[in-house]
Amino acid sequence: MHGDKFIFHPIGVIHSPHKVMSKTPIQPVFCNNIEGTVVLDAKYTDGLKDLQGFSYIYLFYYFHQSQKTCLRLKPYLSDQERGIFATRAPHRPNKLGMSLVRLIRIKDNILHVKDIDILNGTPLLDIKPYIQRFDSKKNTRSGWQDTISDDAASMRGLRDYKR
Ligand SMILES: C[S@@+](CC[C@H](N)C(=O)[O-])C[C@H]1O[C@@H](n2cnc3c(N)ncnc32)[C@H](O)[C@@H]1O
């Protein structure tokens, strides 16, 4: 046992054009090539070896602009209340965010990515490669999300992001 507290130290910072929560697309899939950079602390650069070969990476980060925790809320795509753990909303107990973004290139300690749904200045906690063999599942159920059409999701998912 490690006790009941964990201390995470950010390993870098995520930069994006998104400055306001309510104008940020709700998932990478609705981001339409929006670009960002991940600046890893230089002391971790060696850990980027071999990452360039992956098309997609998961960014794990702290929703640092979330000011509250809700166990029930109406997520962006729903008019009904849902349990927080059945959503990807930021206002969760540990404020852990996870985005699957497209890796464009790596230069030293800087990763250039596309399809970013993360606010500028967000603290980075971890990076992992997307591995199709491990991460892709067929014939899945997506709970309440299955009741929302793709058209409705893409209209609401982009929100009013303007370049
Ligand atoms: C619905 S969450 C999904 C994030 C991630 N793809 C996930 O599944 O964990 C995306 C929204 O989180 C909000 N957000 C992004 N970065 C944030 C941050 N650092 N602090 C608080 N909210 C943030 C924005 O409003 C964005 O539209």
mmCIF file with all atom_site columns, C-alpha atoms and ligand atoms in Angstrom:
data_model
loop_
_atom_site.group_PDB
_atom_site.id
_atom_site.type_symbol
_atom_site.label_atom_id
_atom_site.label_alt_id
_atom_site.label_comp_id
_atom_site.label_asym_id
_atom_site.label_entity_id
_atom_site.label_seq_id
_atom_site.pdbx_PDB_ins_code
_atom_site.Cartn_x
_atom_site.Cartn_y
_atom_site.Cartn_z
_atom_site.occupancy
_atom_site.B_iso_or_equiv
_atom_site.pdbx_formal_charge
_atom_site.auth_seq_id
_atom_site.auth_comp_id
_atom_site.auth_asym_id
_atom_site.auth_atom_id
_atom_site.pdbx_PDB_model_num
ATOM   1   C CA  . MET A 1 1   ? 0.000   0.000  0.000   1.00 0.00 ? 1   MET A CA  1
ATOM   2   C CA  . HIS A 1 2   ? 1.145   3.503  -0.783  1.00 0.00 ? 2   HIS A CA  1
ATOM   3   C CA  . GLY A 1 3   ? -1.200  5.231  1.647   1.00 0.00 ? 3   GLY A CA  1
ATOM   4   C CA  . ASP A 1 4   ? -4.147  7.349  0.604   1.00 0.00 ? 4   ASP A CA  1
ATOM   5   C CA  . LYS A 1 5   ? -2.331  10.162 -1.164  1.00 0.00 ? 5   LYS A CA  1
ATOM   6   C CA  . PHE A 1 6   ? -0.268  10.257 -4.324  1.00 0.00 ? 6   PHE A CA  1
ATOM   7   C CA  . ILE A 1 7   ? 1.835   13.152 -5.466  1.00 0.00 ? 7   ILE A CA  1
ATOM   8   C CA  . PHE A 1 8   ? 2.095   13.657 -9.213  1.00 0.00 ? 8   PHE A CA  1
ATOM   9   C CA  . HIS A 1 9   ? 4.731   15.969 -10.587 1.00 0.00 ? 9   HIS A CA  1
ATOM   10  C CA  . PRO A 1 10  ? 3.909   17.355 -14.037 1.00 0.00 ? 10  PRO A CA  1
ATOM   11  C CA  . ILE A 1 11  ? 6.395   16.198 -16.658 1.00 0.00 ? 11  ILE A CA  1
ATOM   12  C CA  . GLY A 1 12  ? 5.662   19.048 -19.053 1.00 0.00 ? 12  GLY A CA  1
ATOM   13  C CA  . VAL A 1 13  ? 3.103   21.512 -20.351 1.00 0.00 ? 13  VAL A CA  1
ATOM   14  C CA  . ILE A 1 14  ? 0.542   21.252 -23.159 1.00 0.00 ? 14  ILE A CA  1
ATOM   15  C CA  . HIS A 1 15  ? 0.146   24.267 -25.428 1.00 0.00 ? 15  HIS A CA  1
ATOM   16  C CA  . SER A 1 16  ? -2.885  24.804 -27.631 1.00 0.00 ? 16  SER A CA  1
ATOM   17  C CA  . PRO A 1 17  ? -4.978  27.600 -29.164 1.00 0.00 ? 17  PRO A CA  1
ATOM   18  C CA  . HIS A 1 18  ? -7.750  26.888 -26.617 1.00 0.00 ? 18  HIS A CA  1
ATOM   19  C CA  . LYS A 1 19  ? -8.097  29.547 -23.949 1.00 0.00 ? 19  LYS A CA  1
ATOM   20  C CA  . VAL A 1 20  ? -11.714 29.077 -22.813 1.00 0.00 ? 20  VAL A CA  1
ATOM   21  C CA  . MET A 1 21  ? -13.362 25.863 -21.649 1.00 0.00 ? 21  MET A CA  1
ATOM   22  C CA  . SER A 1 22  ? -16.722 26.565 -23.274 1.00 0.00 ? 22  SER A CA  1
ATOM   23  C CA  . LYS A 1 23  ? -15.149 27.193 -26.697 1.00 0.00 ? 23  LYS A CA  1
ATOM   24  C CA  . THR A 1 24  ? -12.920 24.116 -26.734 1.00 0.00 ? 24  THR A CA  1
ATOM   25  C CA  . PRO A 1 25  ? -14.022 21.066 -28.743 1.00 0.00 ? 25  PRO A CA  1
ATOM   26  C CA  . ILE A 1 26  ? -15.064 18.220 -26.507 1.00 0.00 ? 26  ILE A CA  1
ATOM   27  C CA  . GLN A 1 27  ? -12.895 15.458 -27.982 1.00 0.00 ? 27  GLN A CA  1
ATOM   28  C CA  . PRO A 1 28  ? -9.972  15.144 -30.411 1.00 0.00 ? 28  PRO A CA  1
ATOM   29  C CA  . VAL A 1 29  ? -12.283 13.534 -32.962 1.00 0.00 ? 29  VAL A CA  1
ATOM   30  C CA  . PHE A 1 30  ? -14.090 16.892 -33.311 1.00 0.00 ? 30  PHE A CA  1
ATOM   31  C CA  . CYS A 1 31  ? -10.910 18.968 -33.495 1.00 0.00 ? 31  CYS A CA  1
ATOM   32  C CA  . ASN A 1 32  ? -10.329 18.937 -37.221 1.00 0.00 ? 32  ASN A CA  1
ATOM   33  C CA  . ASN A 1 33  ? -6.530  19.230 -37.271 1.00 0.00 ? 33  ASN A CA  1
ATOM   34  C CA  . ILE A 1 34  ? -6.254  21.847 -34.524 1.00 0.00 ? 34  ILE A CA  1
ATOM   35  C CA  . GLU A 1 35  ? -2.542  21.919 -33.680 1.00 0.00 ? 35  GLU A CA  1
ATOM   36  C CA  . GLY A 1 36  ? -0.748  22.044 -30.380 1.00 0.00 ? 36  GLY A CA  1
ATOM   37  C CA  . THR A 1 37  ? 2.592   21.294 -28.815 1.00 0.00 ? 37  THR A CA  1
ATOM   38  C CA  . VAL A 1 38  ? 3.625   19.284 -25.832 1.00 0.00 ? 38  VAL A CA  1
ATOM   39  C CA  . VAL A 1 39  ? 6.732   20.624 -24.166 1.00 0.00 ? 39  VAL A CA  1
ATOM   40  C CA  . LEU A 1 40  ? 8.259   17.869 -22.100 1.00 0.00 ? 40  LEU A CA  1
ATOM   41  C CA  . ASP A 1 41  ? 10.668  18.849 -19.329 1.00 0.00 ? 41  ASP A CA  1
ATOM   42  C CA  . ALA A 1 42  ? 14.106  18.451 -20.881 1.00 0.00 ? 42  ALA A CA  1
ATOM   43  C CA  . LYS A 1 43  ? 15.135  15.915 -18.237 1.00 0.00 ? 43  LYS A CA  1
ATOM   44  C CA  . TYR A 1 44  ? 12.628  13.423 -19.717 1.00 0.00 ? 44  TYR A CA  1
ATOM   45  C CA  . THR A 1 45  ? 13.713  13.773 -23.362 1.00 0.00 ? 45  THR A CA  1
ATOM   46  C CA  . ASP A 1 46  ? 15.493  10.410 -23.379 1.00 0.00 ? 46  ASP A CA  1
ATOM   47  C CA  . GLY A 1 47  ? 12.139  8.732  -22.699 1.00 0.00 ? 47  GLY A CA  1
ATOM   48  C CA  . LEU A 1 48  ? 10.883  9.858  -26.132 1.00 0.00 ? 48  LEU A CA  1
ATOM   49  C CA  . LYS A 1 49  ? 13.160  7.367  -27.904 1.00 0.00 ? 49  LYS A CA  1
ATOM   50  C CA  . ASP A 1 50  ? 11.108  5.252  -30.387 1.00 0.00 ? 50  ASP A CA  1
ATOM   51  C CA  . LEU A 1 51  ? 7.883   7.250  -29.904 1.00 0.00 ? 51  LEU A CA  1
ATOM   52  C CA  . GLN A 1 52  ? 8.172   8.825  -33.382 1.00 0.00 ? 52  GLN A CA  1
ATOM   53  C CA  . GLY A 1 53  ? 7.044   5.538  -34.942 1.00 0.00 ? 53  GLY A CA  1
ATOM   54  C CA  . PHE A 1 54  ? 3.521   5.877  -33.515 1.00 0.00 ? 54  PHE A CA  1
ATOM   55  C CA  . SER A 1 55  ? 0.722   7.769  -35.309 1.00 0.00 ? 55  SER A CA  1
ATOM   56  C CA  . TYR A 1 56  ? -1.297  8.468  -32.178 1.00 0.00 ? 56  TYR A CA  1
ATOM   57  C CA  . ILE A 1 57  ? -0.392  9.070  -28.571 1.00 0.00 ? 57  ILE A CA  1
ATOM   58  C CA  . TYR A 1 58  ? -2.426  9.350  -25.410 1.00 0.00 ? 58  TYR A CA  1
ATOM   59  C CA  . LEU A 1 59  ? -1.790  12.455 -23.361 1.00 0.00 ? 59  LEU A CA  1
ATOM   60  C CA  . PHE A 1 60  ? -2.687  12.187 -19.689 1.00 0.00 ? 60  PHE A CA  1
ATOM   61  C CA  . TYR A 1 61  ? -3.043  15.471 -17.906 1.00 0.00 ? 61  TYR A CA  1
ATOM   62  C CA  . TYR A 1 62  ? -4.557  17.405 -15.033 1.00 0.00 ? 62  TYR A CA  1
ATOM   63  C CA  . PHE A 1 63  ? -7.753  19.394 -15.724 1.00 0.00 ? 63  PHE A CA  1
ATOM   64  C CA  . HIS A 1 64  ? -6.206  22.345 -13.924 1.00 0.00 ? 64  HIS A CA  1
ATOM   65  C CA  . GLN A 1 65  ? -9.035  24.788 -14.792 1.00 0.00 ? 65  GLN A CA  1
ATOM   66  C CA  . SER A 1 66  ? -11.742 22.629 -13.272 1.00 0.00 ? 66  SER A CA  1
ATOM   67  C CA  . GLN A 1 67  ? -12.999 24.407 -10.155 1.00 0.00 ? 67  GLN A CA  1
ATOM   68  C CA  . LYS A 1 68  ? -15.538 21.868 -8.920  1.00 0.00 ? 68  LYS A CA  1
ATOM   69  C CA  . THR A 1 69  ? -16.340 18.182 -8.637  1.00 0.00 ? 69  THR A CA  1
ATOM   70  C CA  . CYS A 1 70  ? -19.742 16.806 -9.658  1.00 0.00 ? 70  CYS A CA  1
ATOM   71  C CA  . LEU A 1 71  ? -20.866 13.190 -9.304  1.00 0.00 ? 71  LEU A CA  1
ATOM   72  C CA  . ARG A 1 72  ? -23.830 13.868 -11.605 1.00 0.00 ? 72  ARG A CA  1
ATOM   73  C CA  . LEU A 1 73  ? -23.849 16.317 -14.488 1.00 0.00 ? 73  LEU A CA  1
ATOM   74  C CA  . LYS A 1 74  ? -25.239 16.948 -17.946 1.00 0.00 ? 74  LYS A CA  1
ATOM   75  C CA  . PRO A 1 75  ? -22.353 16.214 -20.265 1.00 0.00 ? 75  PRO A CA  1
ATOM   76  C CA  . TYR A 1 76  ? -21.879 18.316 -23.387 1.00 0.00 ? 76  TYR A CA  1
ATOM   77  C CA  . LEU A 1 77  ? -23.678 15.824 -25.615 1.00 0.00 ? 77  LEU A CA  1
ATOM   78  C CA  . SER A 1 78  ? -26.594 15.054 -23.331 1.00 0.00 ? 78  SER A CA  1
ATOM   79  C CA  . ASP A 1 79  ? -29.602 16.919 -21.968 1.00 0.00 ? 79  ASP A CA  1
ATOM   80  C CA  . GLN A 1 80  ? -29.927 14.377 -19.180 1.00 0.00 ? 80  GLN A CA  1
ATOM   81  C CA  . GLU A 1 81  ? -27.848 14.030 -16.050 1.00 0.00 ? 81  GLU A CA  1
ATOM   82  C CA  . ARG A 1 82  ? -25.282 11.240 -16.109 1.00 0.00 ? 82  ARG A CA  1
ATOM   83  C CA  . GLY A 1 83  ? -22.907 9.862  -13.521 1.00 0.00 ? 83  GLY A CA  1
ATOM   84  C CA  . ILE A 1 84  ? -19.488 11.478 -13.817 1.00 0.00 ? 84  ILE A CA  1
ATOM   85  C CA  . PHE A 1 85  ? -17.823 8.098  -14.381 1.00 0.00 ? 85  PHE A CA  1
ATOM   86  C CA  . ALA A 1 86  ? -20.081 7.508  -17.396 1.00 0.00 ? 86  ALA A CA  1
ATOM   87  C CA  . THR A 1 87  ? -18.720 10.710 -18.974 1.00 0.00 ? 87  THR A CA  1
ATOM   88  C CA  . ARG A 1 88  ? -15.418 12.301 -19.969 1.00 0.00 ? 88  ARG A CA  1
ATOM   89  C CA  . ALA A 1 89  ? -16.276 15.615 -18.265 1.00 0.00 ? 89  ALA A CA  1
ATOM   90  C CA  . PRO A 1 90  ? -13.448 17.498 -16.492 1.00 0.00 ? 90  PRO A CA  1
ATOM   91  C CA  . HIS A 1 91  ? -15.187 18.005 -13.128 1.00 0.00 ? 91  HIS A CA  1
ATOM   92  C CA  . ARG A 1 92  ? -14.222 14.600 -11.758 1.00 0.00 ? 92  ARG A CA  1
ATOM   93  C CA  . PRO A 1 93  ? -12.720 13.803 -8.360  1.00 0.00 ? 93  PRO A CA  1
ATOM   94  C CA  . ASN A 1 94  ? -9.135  13.416 -9.518  1.00 0.00 ? 94  ASN A CA  1
ATOM   95  C CA  . LYS A 1 95  ? -9.410  15.697 -12.588 1.00 0.00 ? 95  LYS A CA  1
ATOM   96  C CA  . LEU A 1 96  ? -7.539  13.291 -14.814 1.00 0.00 ? 96  LEU A CA  1
ATOM   97  C CA  . GLY A 1 97  ? -7.795  14.019 -18.554 1.00 0.00 ? 97  GLY A CA  1
ATOM   98  C CA  . MET A 1 98  ? -6.854  11.681 -21.387 1.00 0.00 ? 98  MET A CA  1
ATOM   99  C CA  . SER A 1 99  ? -6.740  12.671 -25.058 1.00 0.00 ? 99  SER A CA  1
ATOM   100 C CA  . LEU A 1 100 ? -5.805  10.549 -28.040 1.00 0.00 ? 100 LEU A CA  1
ATOM   101 C CA  . VAL A 1 101 ? -3.992  12.979 -30.352 1.00 0.00 ? 101 VAL A CA  1
ATOM   102 C CA  . ARG A 1 102 ? -2.177  12.629 -33.660 1.00 0.00 ? 102 ARG A CA  1
ATOM   103 C CA  . LEU A 1 103 ? 1.610   12.752 -33.388 1.00 0.00 ? 103 LEU A CA  1
ATOM   104 C CA  . ILE A 1 104 ? 3.086   14.834 -36.207 1.00 0.00 ? 104 ILE A CA  1
ATOM   105 C CA  . ARG A 1 105 ? 6.727   15.134 -35.239 1.00 0.00 ? 105 ARG A CA  1
ATOM   106 C CA  . ILE A 1 106 ? 9.131   15.250 -32.355 1.00 0.00 ? 106 ILE A CA  1
ATOM   107 C CA  . LYS A 1 107 ? 11.998  17.713 -32.134 1.00 0.00 ? 107 LYS A CA  1
ATOM   108 C CA  . ASP A 1 108 ? 14.144  17.342 -29.031 1.00 0.00 ? 108 ASP A CA  1
ATOM   109 C CA  . ASN A 1 109 ? 11.731  17.661 -26.087 1.00 0.00 ? 109 ASN A CA  1
ATOM   110 C CA  . ILE A 1 110 ? 8.852   19.136 -28.120 1.00 0.00 ? 110 ILE A CA  1
ATOM   111 C CA  . LEU A 1 111 ? 6.057   17.037 -29.608 1.00 0.00 ? 111 LEU A CA  1
ATOM   112 C CA  . HIS A 1 112 ? 3.908   18.562 -32.349 1.00 0.00 ? 112 HIS A CA  1
ATOM   113 C CA  . VAL A 1 113 ? 0.407   17.131 -32.279 1.00 0.00 ? 113 VAL A CA  1
ATOM   114 C CA  . LYS A 1 114 ? -2.950  17.589 -34.017 1.00 0.00 ? 114 LYS A CA  1
ATOM   115 C CA  . ASP A 1 115 ? -6.551  17.186 -32.895 1.00 0.00 ? 115 ASP A CA  1
ATOM   116 C CA  . ILE A 1 116 ? -6.075  18.695 -29.494 1.00 0.00 ? 116 ILE A CA  1
ATOM   117 C CA  . ASP A 1 117 ? -9.023  19.294 -27.119 1.00 0.00 ? 117 ASP A CA  1
ATOM   118 C CA  . ILE A 1 118 ? -6.909  20.530 -24.219 1.00 0.00 ? 118 ILE A CA  1
ATOM   119 C CA  . LEU A 1 119 ? -6.629  24.048 -22.774 1.00 0.00 ? 119 LEU A CA  1
ATOM   120 C CA  . ASN A 1 120 ? -3.413  25.994 -23.192 1.00 0.00 ? 120 ASN A CA  1
ATOM   121 C CA  . GLY A 1 121 ? -1.059  25.614 -20.220 1.00 0.00 ? 121 GLY A CA  1
ATOM   122 C CA  . THR A 1 122 ? -2.427  22.261 -19.040 1.00 0.00 ? 122 THR A CA  1
ATOM   123 C CA  . PRO A 1 123 ? 0.018   20.261 -16.886 1.00 0.00 ? 123 PRO A CA  1
ATOM   124 C CA  . LEU A 1 124 ? 1.104   17.011 -18.546 1.00 0.00 ? 124 LEU A CA  1
ATOM   125 C CA  . LEU A 1 125 ? 1.242   13.856 -16.404 1.00 0.00 ? 125 LEU A CA  1
ATOM   126 C CA  . ASP A 1 126 ? 2.115   11.096 -18.881 1.00 0.00 ? 126 ASP A CA  1
ATOM   127 C CA  . ILE A 1 127 ? 2.387   10.065 -22.536 1.00 0.00 ? 127 ILE A CA  1
ATOM   128 C CA  . LYS A 1 128 ? 1.628   6.596  -23.921 1.00 0.00 ? 128 LYS A CA  1
ATOM   129 C CA  . PRO A 1 129 ? 1.521   5.296  -27.492 1.00 0.00 ? 129 PRO A CA  1
ATOM   130 C CA  . TYR A 1 130 ? -1.762  4.214  -29.064 1.00 0.00 ? 130 TYR A CA  1
ATOM   131 C CA  . ILE A 1 131 ? -1.283  0.559  -30.017 1.00 0.00 ? 131 ILE A CA  1
ATOM   132 C CA  . GLN A 1 132 ? -3.948  -0.806 -32.316 1.00 0.00 ? 132 GLN A CA  1
ATOM   133 C CA  . ARG A 1 133 ? -3.328  -4.379 -31.197 1.00 0.00 ? 133 ARG A CA  1
ATOM   134 C CA  . PHE A 1 134 ? -4.068  -3.471 -27.590 1.00 0.00 ? 134 PHE A CA  1
ATOM   135 C CA  . ASP A 1 135 ? -6.482  -0.580 -27.813 1.00 0.00 ? 135 ASP A CA  1
ATOM   136 C CA  . SER A 1 136 ? -8.883  -1.274 -30.682 1.00 0.00 ? 136 SER A CA  1
ATOM   137 C CA  . LYS A 1 137 ? -12.058 -3.187 -29.777 1.00 0.00 ? 137 LYS A CA  1
ATOM   138 C CA  . LYS A 1 138 ? -14.814 -4.423 -32.060 1.00 0.00 ? 138 LYS A CA  1
ATOM   139 C CA  . ASN A 1 139 ? -18.558 -4.768 -31.327 1.00 0.00 ? 139 ASN A CA  1
ATOM   140 C CA  . THR A 1 140 ? -18.640 -2.501 -28.317 1.00 0.00 ? 140 THR A CA  1
ATOM   141 C CA  . ARG A 1 141 ? -21.514 -0.761 -26.502 1.00 0.00 ? 141 ARG A CA  1
ATOM   142 C CA  . SER A 1 142 ? -21.204 2.931  -25.678 1.00 0.00 ? 142 SER A CA  1
ATOM   143 C CA  . GLY A 1 143 ? -24.056 3.288  -23.195 1.00 0.00 ? 143 GLY A CA  1
ATOM   144 C CA  . TRP A 1 144 ? -25.989 6.581  -23.377 1.00 0.00 ? 144 TRP A CA  1
ATOM   145 C CA  . GLN A 1 145 ? -23.669 7.782  -26.156 1.00 0.00 ? 145 GLN A CA  1
ATOM   146 C CA  . ASP A 1 146 ? -25.315 5.216  -28.445 1.00 0.00 ? 146 ASP A CA  1
ATOM   147 C CA  . THR A 1 147 ? -28.542 7.257  -28.216 1.00 0.00 ? 147 THR A CA  1
ATOM   148 C CA  . ILE A 1 148 ? -26.904 10.305 -29.817 1.00 0.00 ? 148 ILE A CA  1
ATOM   149 C CA  . SER A 1 149 ? -26.556 10.462 -33.584 1.00 0.00 ? 149 SER A CA  1
ATOM   150 C CA  . ASP A 1 150 ? -23.178 11.104 -35.204 1.00 0.00 ? 150 ASP A CA  1
ATOM   151 C CA  . ASP A 1 151 ? -24.577 14.309 -36.734 1.00 0.00 ? 151 ASP A CA  1
ATOM   152 C CA  . ALA A 1 152 ? -25.767 15.671 -33.394 1.00 0.00 ? 152 ALA A CA  1
ATOM   153 C CA  . ALA A 1 153 ? -22.458 14.705 -31.772 1.00 0.00 ? 153 ALA A CA  1
ATOM   154 C CA  . SER A 1 154 ? -20.339 16.446 -34.379 1.00 0.00 ? 154 SER A CA  1
ATOM   155 C CA  . MET A 1 155 ? -22.504 19.602 -34.315 1.00 0.00 ? 155 MET A CA  1
ATOM   156 C CA  . ARG A 1 156 ? -22.346 19.901 -30.539 1.00 0.00 ? 156 ARG A CA  1
ATOM   157 C CA  . GLY A 1 157 ? -18.864 18.452 -30.156 1.00 0.00 ? 157 GLY A CA  1
ATOM   158 C CA  . LEU A 1 158 ? -17.034 21.217 -31.984 1.00 0.00 ? 158 LEU A CA  1
ATOM   159 C CA  . ARG A 1 159 ? -18.797 23.861 -29.826 1.00 0.00 ? 159 ARG A CA  1
ATOM   160 C CA  . ASP A 1 160 ? -18.043 27.343 -31.071 1.00 0.00 ? 160 ASP A CA  1
ATOM   161 C CA  . TYR A 1 161 ? -14.336 26.945 -31.615 1.00 0.00 ? 161 TYR A CA  1
ATOM   162 C CA  . LYS A 1 162 ? -13.123 29.576 -34.102 1.00 0.00 ? 162 LYS A CA  1
ATOM   163 C CA  . ARG A 1 163 ? -9.633  29.668 -35.539 1.00 0.00 ? 163 ARG A CA  1
HETATM 164 C C1  . LIG B 2 .   ? -15.034 16.551 -22.332 1.00 0.00 ? 1   LIG B C1  1
HETATM 165 S S1  . LIG B 2 .   ? -13.348 16.863 -21.891 1.00 0.00 ? 1   LIG B S1  1
HETATM 166 C C2  . LIG B 2 .   ? -12.579 15.486 -22.652 1.00 0.00 ? 1   LIG B C2  1
HETATM 167 C C3  . LIG B 2 .   ? -11.099 15.532 -22.451 1.00 0.00 ? 1   LIG B C3  1
HETATM 168 C C4  . LIG B 2 .   ? -10.400 14.236 -22.837 1.00 0.00 ? 1   LIG B C4  1
HETATM 169 N N1  . LIG B 2 .   ? -10.440 13.976 -24.242 1.00 0.00 ? 1   LIG B N1  1
HETATM 170 C C5  . LIG B 2 .   ? -10.933 13.068 -22.041 1.00 0.00 ? 1   LIG B C5  1
HETATM 171 O O1  . LIG B 2 .   ? -11.679 12.268 -22.588 1.00 0.00 ? 1   LIG B O1  1
HETATM 172 O O2  . LIG B 2 .   ? -10.560 12.970 -20.849 1.00 0.00 ? 1   LIG B O2  1
HETATM 173 C C6  . LIG B 2 .   ? -12.865 18.152 -22.997 1.00 0.00 ? 1   LIG B C6  1
HETATM 174 C C7  . LIG B 2 .   ? -13.183 19.481 -22.404 1.00 0.00 ? 1   LIG B C7  1
HETATM 175 O O3  . LIG B 2 .   ? -12.400 19.641 -21.231 1.00 0.00 ? 1   LIG B O3  1
HETATM 176 C C8  . LIG B 2 .   ? -12.146 21.002 -21.019 1.00 0.00 ? 1   LIG B C8  1
HETATM 177 N N2  . LIG B 2 .   ? -10.728 21.144 -20.707 1.00 0.00 ? 1   LIG B N2  1
HETATM 178 C C9  . LIG B 2 .   ? -9.673  20.932 -21.508 1.00 0.00 ? 1   LIG B C9  1
HETATM 179 N N3  . LIG B 2 .   ? -8.529  21.172 -20.842 1.00 0.00 ? 1   LIG B N3  1
HETATM 180 C C10 . LIG B 2 .   ? -8.882  21.523 -19.588 1.00 0.00 ? 1   LIG B C10 1
HETATM 181 C C11 . LIG B 2 .   ? -8.165  21.899 -18.411 1.00 0.00 ? 1   LIG B C11 1
HETATM 182 N N4  . LIG B 2 .   ? -6.833  21.947 -18.385 1.00 0.00 ? 1   LIG B N4  1
HETATM 183 N N5  . LIG B 2 .   ? -8.874  22.194 -17.301 1.00 0.00 ? 1   LIG B N5  1
HETATM 184 C C12 . LIG B 2 .   ? -10.224 22.153 -17.304 1.00 0.00 ? 1   LIG B C12 1
HETATM 185 N N6  . LIG B 2 .   ? -10.965 21.813 -18.371 1.00 0.00 ? 1   LIG B N6  1
HETATM 186 C C13 . LIG B 2 .   ? -10.296 21.515 -19.497 1.00 0.00 ? 1   LIG B C13 1
HETATM 187 C C14 . LIG B 2 .   ? -12.543 21.760 -22.273 1.00 0.00 ? 1   LIG B C14 1
HETATM 188 O O4  . LIG B 2 .   ? -13.726 22.456 -21.985 1.00 0.00 ? 1   LIG B O4  1
HETATM 189 C C15 . LIG B 2 .   ? -12.785 20.639 -23.295 1.00 0.00 ? 1   LIG B C15 1
HETATM 190 O O5  . LIG B 2 .   ? -13.831 20.961 -24.174 1.00 0.00 ? 1   LIG B O5  1
#
